[in-house]
Tab-separated table of C-alpha atoms in Angstrom:
chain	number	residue	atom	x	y	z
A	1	UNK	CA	-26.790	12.630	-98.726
A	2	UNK	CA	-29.447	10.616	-100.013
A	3	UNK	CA	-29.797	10.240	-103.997
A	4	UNK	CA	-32.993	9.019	-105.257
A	5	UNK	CA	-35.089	8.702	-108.804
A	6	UNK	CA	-38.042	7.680	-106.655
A	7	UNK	CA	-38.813	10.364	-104.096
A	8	UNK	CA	-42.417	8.854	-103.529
A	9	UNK	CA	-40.621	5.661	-102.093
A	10	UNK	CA	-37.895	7.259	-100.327
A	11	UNK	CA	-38.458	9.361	-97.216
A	12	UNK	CA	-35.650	11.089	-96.004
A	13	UNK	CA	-34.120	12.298	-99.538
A	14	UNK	CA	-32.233	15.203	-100.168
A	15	UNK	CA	-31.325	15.065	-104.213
A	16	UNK	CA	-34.214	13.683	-106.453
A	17	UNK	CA	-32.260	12.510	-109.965
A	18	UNK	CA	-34.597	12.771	-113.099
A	19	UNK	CA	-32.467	11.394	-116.340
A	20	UNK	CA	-34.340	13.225	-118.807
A	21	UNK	CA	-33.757	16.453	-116.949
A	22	UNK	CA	-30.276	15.910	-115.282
A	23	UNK	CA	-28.382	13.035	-117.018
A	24	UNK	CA	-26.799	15.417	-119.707
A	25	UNK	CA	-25.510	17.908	-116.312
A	26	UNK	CA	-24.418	14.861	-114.753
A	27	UNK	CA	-22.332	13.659	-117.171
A	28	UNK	CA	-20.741	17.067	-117.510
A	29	UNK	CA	-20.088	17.477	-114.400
A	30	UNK	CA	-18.474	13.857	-114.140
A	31	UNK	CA	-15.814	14.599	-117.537
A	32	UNK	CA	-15.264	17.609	-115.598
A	33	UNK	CA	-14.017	16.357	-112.468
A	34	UNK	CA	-12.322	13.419	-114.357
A	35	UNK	CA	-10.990	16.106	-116.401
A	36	UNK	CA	-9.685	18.273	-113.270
A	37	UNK	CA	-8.519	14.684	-111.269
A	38	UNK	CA	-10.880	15.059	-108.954
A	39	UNK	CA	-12.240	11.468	-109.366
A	40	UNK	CA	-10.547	8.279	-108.215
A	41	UNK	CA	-11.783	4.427	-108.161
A	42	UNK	CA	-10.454	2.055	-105.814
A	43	UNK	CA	-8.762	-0.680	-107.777
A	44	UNK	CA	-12.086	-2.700	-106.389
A	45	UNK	CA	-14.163	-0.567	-108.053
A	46	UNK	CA	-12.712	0.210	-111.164
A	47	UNK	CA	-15.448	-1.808	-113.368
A	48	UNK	CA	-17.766	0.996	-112.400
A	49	UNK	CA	-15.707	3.803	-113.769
A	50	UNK	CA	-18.173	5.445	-116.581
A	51	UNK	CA	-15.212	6.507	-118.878
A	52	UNK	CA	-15.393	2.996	-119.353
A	53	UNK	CA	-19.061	2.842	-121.012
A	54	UNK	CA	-19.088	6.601	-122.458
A	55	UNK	CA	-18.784	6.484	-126.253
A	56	UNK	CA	-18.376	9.511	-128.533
A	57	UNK	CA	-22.136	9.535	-130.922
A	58	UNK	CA	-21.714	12.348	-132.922
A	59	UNK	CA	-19.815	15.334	-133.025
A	60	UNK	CA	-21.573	18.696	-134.229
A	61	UNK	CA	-21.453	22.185	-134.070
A	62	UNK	CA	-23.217	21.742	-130.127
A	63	UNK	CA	-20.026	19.612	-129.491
A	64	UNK	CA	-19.276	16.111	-128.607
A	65	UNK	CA	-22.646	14.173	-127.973
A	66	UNK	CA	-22.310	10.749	-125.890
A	67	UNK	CA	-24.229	7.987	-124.714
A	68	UNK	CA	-23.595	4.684	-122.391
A	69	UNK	CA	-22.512	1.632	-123.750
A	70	UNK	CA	-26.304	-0.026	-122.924
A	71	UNK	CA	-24.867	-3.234	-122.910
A	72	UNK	CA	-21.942	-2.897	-120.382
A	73	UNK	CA	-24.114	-0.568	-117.939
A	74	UNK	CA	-24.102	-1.446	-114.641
A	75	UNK	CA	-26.145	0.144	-111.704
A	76	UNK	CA	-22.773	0.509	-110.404
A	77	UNK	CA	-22.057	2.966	-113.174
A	78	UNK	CA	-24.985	5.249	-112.150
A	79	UNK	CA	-24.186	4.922	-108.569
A	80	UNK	CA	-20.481	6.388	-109.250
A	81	UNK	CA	-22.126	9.247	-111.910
A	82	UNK	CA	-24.816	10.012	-108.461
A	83	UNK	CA	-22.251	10.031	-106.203
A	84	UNK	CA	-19.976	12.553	-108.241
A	85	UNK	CA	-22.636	14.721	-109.179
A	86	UNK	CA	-24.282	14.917	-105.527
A	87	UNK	CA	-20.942	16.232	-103.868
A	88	UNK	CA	-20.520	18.752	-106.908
A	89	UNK	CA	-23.887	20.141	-105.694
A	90	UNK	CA	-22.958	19.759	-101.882
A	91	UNK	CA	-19.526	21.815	-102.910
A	92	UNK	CA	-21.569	24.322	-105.104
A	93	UNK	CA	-24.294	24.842	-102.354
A	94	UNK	CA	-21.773	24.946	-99.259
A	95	UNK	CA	-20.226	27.697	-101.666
A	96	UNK	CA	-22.885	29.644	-102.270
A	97	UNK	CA	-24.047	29.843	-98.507
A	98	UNK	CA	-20.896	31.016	-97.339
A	99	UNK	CA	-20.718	34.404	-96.473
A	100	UNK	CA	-16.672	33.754	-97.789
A	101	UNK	CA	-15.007	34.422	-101.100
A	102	UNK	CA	-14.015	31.138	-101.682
A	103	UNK	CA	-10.668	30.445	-102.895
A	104	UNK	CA	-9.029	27.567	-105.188
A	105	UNK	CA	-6.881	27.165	-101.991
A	106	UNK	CA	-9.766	26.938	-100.014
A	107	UNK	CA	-11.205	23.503	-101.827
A	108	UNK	CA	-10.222	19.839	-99.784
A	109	UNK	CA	-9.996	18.469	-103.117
A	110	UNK	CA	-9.788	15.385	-100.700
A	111	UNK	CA	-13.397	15.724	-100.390
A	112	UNK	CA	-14.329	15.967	-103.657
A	113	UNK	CA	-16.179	13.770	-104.440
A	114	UNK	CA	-16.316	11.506	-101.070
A	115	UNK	CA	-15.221	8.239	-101.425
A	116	UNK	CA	-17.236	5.853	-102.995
């Protein structure tokens, strides 16, 4: 699957990424998946793990609000956020299209996300 936040310069794209309209879903999904254990890094590739630029900005009564540590952000960072988020929507989409009641057994949380 091909990622991109410039569709006009990319032919053969499949997700388009627009941080003012998905960053906040993509993060969400990431803490999620982090949450569940569903994300890994290669001890190569551990300096691109986001937990290690999200920091806490407020709390409120919409919940925790966070932001990226602007000065340790790394395209790397976005890559591994992209990356996550795309095989969420490749998961929720397969789902969706199957005529199947999926079941928690069902999921190859081996494939979720694809390595990196």
């Amino acid at each position: 699957m091909v990622v991109t936040d410039s569709p006009n310069l990319i032919k053969n794209w499949q997700l388009k990424f627009d941080a003012q309209q998905h960053l906040e879903e993509v993060i969400r999904i990431y803490q999620a998946s982090y949450r569940g254990g569903l994300v890994e890094f290669e001890n190569s590739i551990t300096r691109y793990n986001p937990m290690n630029i999200l920091q806490v900005r407020k709390i409120d009564k919409k919940g925790m609000q966070q932001e990226f540590d602007s000065s340790s952000l790394d395209n790397g960072h976005i890559a591994a956020l992209l990356a996550i988020w795309a095989s969420h929507k490749i998961a929720t989409a397969y789902g969706v299209m199957s005529n199947q009641v999926q079941k928690e057994d069902d999921i190859d949380r081996a494939m979720l996300p694809f390595s990196i």
